[in-house]
Amino acid sequence: MRPEGAPKKILVVDDDPDIVEYLVTVLRERGYDTCTACDGDVAMEVLVTEYPDLVTLDLEMPNEWGPKFFRRFSRIPEFRDLPVIVISGLPGIHLAIRKAVGTVRKPFDPQEVLRIVEGAIGEP
C-alpha cells in the first residue's frame, strides 16, 4: 500500500534498456514514480512487491511475452483491473491485449503516452 500523498507508480516493462530509460525519464519528469522490469518473469515479481497503478507493456520480450504476462497477472484479483498501455513495434498491437487502455507504436510520442496515462490514472 502506498502512503497517502505519494505519487502514482507506473511499472515499465520492456526488454530494451533505452526504451525503459526514456519512458522512466518522461514519467518521472511528469511526477510519476516508476519501477521497471525487462520481461514478464521479472515483471511479475516487481508487480507483487511494488503494486503499481498502471503498467506500460512491450509485447515481444525474452522469457515471457507481454500478452502471457498480462493473462497471468490479470487472473490475480487485486490486479484484475490494473490498467495496461501496450507499447510495441509489432503490427496489430491493438489486438494483442483487448483490455488495454491504450496502444502506442514504437517509436512513440512521449506526449501521447502521457495523455493515455493521465486518462487512465489521472495526475501523479
XYZ file of C-alpha atoms in Angstrom:
124
model
C 0.000 0.000 0.000
C 1.329 3.410 -0.978
C 1.476 6.177 1.642
C -1.141 8.889 1.271
C 0.095 11.717 -0.933
C 2.754 9.553 -2.613
C 2.916 9.852 -6.425
C 1.200 7.234 -8.550
C 3.511 4.437 -9.641
C 3.947 3.025 -13.140
C 5.605 -0.289 -13.960
C 7.556 -0.051 -17.227
C 8.052 -3.488 -18.802
C 10.345 -3.621 -21.840
C 13.482 -5.564 -22.766
C 15.112 -2.562 -24.471
C 17.061 -0.626 -21.802
C 16.984 2.549 -23.912
C 13.177 2.461 -24.111
C 12.953 1.787 -20.365
C 15.287 4.682 -19.562
C 13.394 7.047 -21.872
C 9.950 6.109 -20.519
C 11.152 6.341 -16.922
C 12.587 9.808 -17.614
C 9.373 11.020 -19.281
C 7.168 9.653 -16.492
C 9.350 10.908 -13.629
C 9.605 14.380 -15.172
C 5.785 14.464 -15.129
C 5.834 13.469 -11.439
C 5.041 9.747 -11.513
C 7.039 7.184 -9.570
C 8.319 4.230 -11.610
C 9.556 0.691 -11.331
C 10.879 -1.450 -14.164
C 11.190 -4.988 -15.476
C 12.910 -6.449 -18.538
C 10.456 -9.309 -19.177
C 7.259 -10.887 -17.888
C 9.003 -13.093 -15.337
C 10.723 -10.161 -13.641
C 7.605 -8.017 -14.100
C 5.523 -10.439 -12.027
C 7.988 -10.178 -9.148
C 8.006 -6.382 -9.353
C 4.217 -6.246 -9.656
C 3.588 -8.083 -6.391
C 6.181 -6.073 -4.455
C 5.505 -2.588 -5.872
C 1.722 -2.597 -6.556
C 1.839 -0.095 -9.446
C -1.171 1.955 -10.561
C -0.529 1.241 -14.263
C 1.699 -0.924 -16.484
C 3.326 0.008 -19.789
C 3.943 -3.270 -21.565
C 6.048 -4.294 -24.536
C 4.774 -7.367 -26.375
C 7.923 -9.028 -27.683
C 10.330 -9.877 -24.866
C 12.515 -12.809 -23.820
C 11.342 -15.408 -21.301
C 7.693 -14.334 -21.249
C 5.896 -12.249 -23.855
C 3.712 -9.339 -22.840
C 0.341 -10.993 -23.594
C 1.248 -14.045 -21.497
C 2.334 -11.812 -18.605
C -0.937 -9.865 -18.929
C -3.031 -13.051 -18.809
C -1.082 -14.289 -15.793
C -1.372 -11.142 -13.685
C -4.959 -10.342 -14.677
C -6.067 -13.606 -13.054
C -4.924 -12.285 -9.669
C -7.912 -10.491 -8.102
C -6.018 -7.402 -6.854
C -4.530 -6.827 -10.335
C -7.562 -7.753 -12.452
C -8.427 -4.103 -13.207
C -4.859 -2.770 -13.419
C -4.670 -0.509 -16.499
C -2.195 -1.504 -19.213
C -0.747 0.524 -22.072
C 0.786 -1.603 -24.828
C 3.914 -0.001 -26.312
C 5.319 -2.109 -29.136
C 6.769 -2.049 -32.604
C 4.833 -5.151 -33.671
C 1.976 -4.805 -36.154
C -1.561 -5.378 -34.885
C -0.732 -4.317 -31.328
C -4.284 -3.085 -30.769
C -5.396 -6.732 -30.939
C -2.804 -8.187 -28.551
C -4.428 -7.129 -25.281
C -8.017 -6.085 -25.865
C -8.436 -4.693 -22.329
C -5.505 -2.277 -22.792
C -6.397 1.355 -22.056
C -4.187 2.358 -24.978
C -1.789 1.107 -27.610
C 1.227 3.049 -28.841
C 3.547 2.056 -31.678
C 7.312 2.391 -31.348
C 8.882 4.826 -31.948
C 6.396 6.665 -29.782
C 5.494 10.242 -28.980
C 6.006 10.753 -25.226
C 3.093 13.209 -25.121
C 0.782 10.506 -26.447
C 1.931 8.120 -23.718
C 1.406 10.787 -21.040
C -2.055 11.593 -22.400
C -3.079 7.926 -22.123
C -1.512 7.573 -18.653
C -3.317 10.650 -17.330
C -6.580 9.497 -18.911
C -6.259 6.125 -17.184
C -4.980 7.047 -13.702
C -5.030 10.847 -13.518
C -2.332 13.251 -12.443
C 0.669 11.991 -10.467
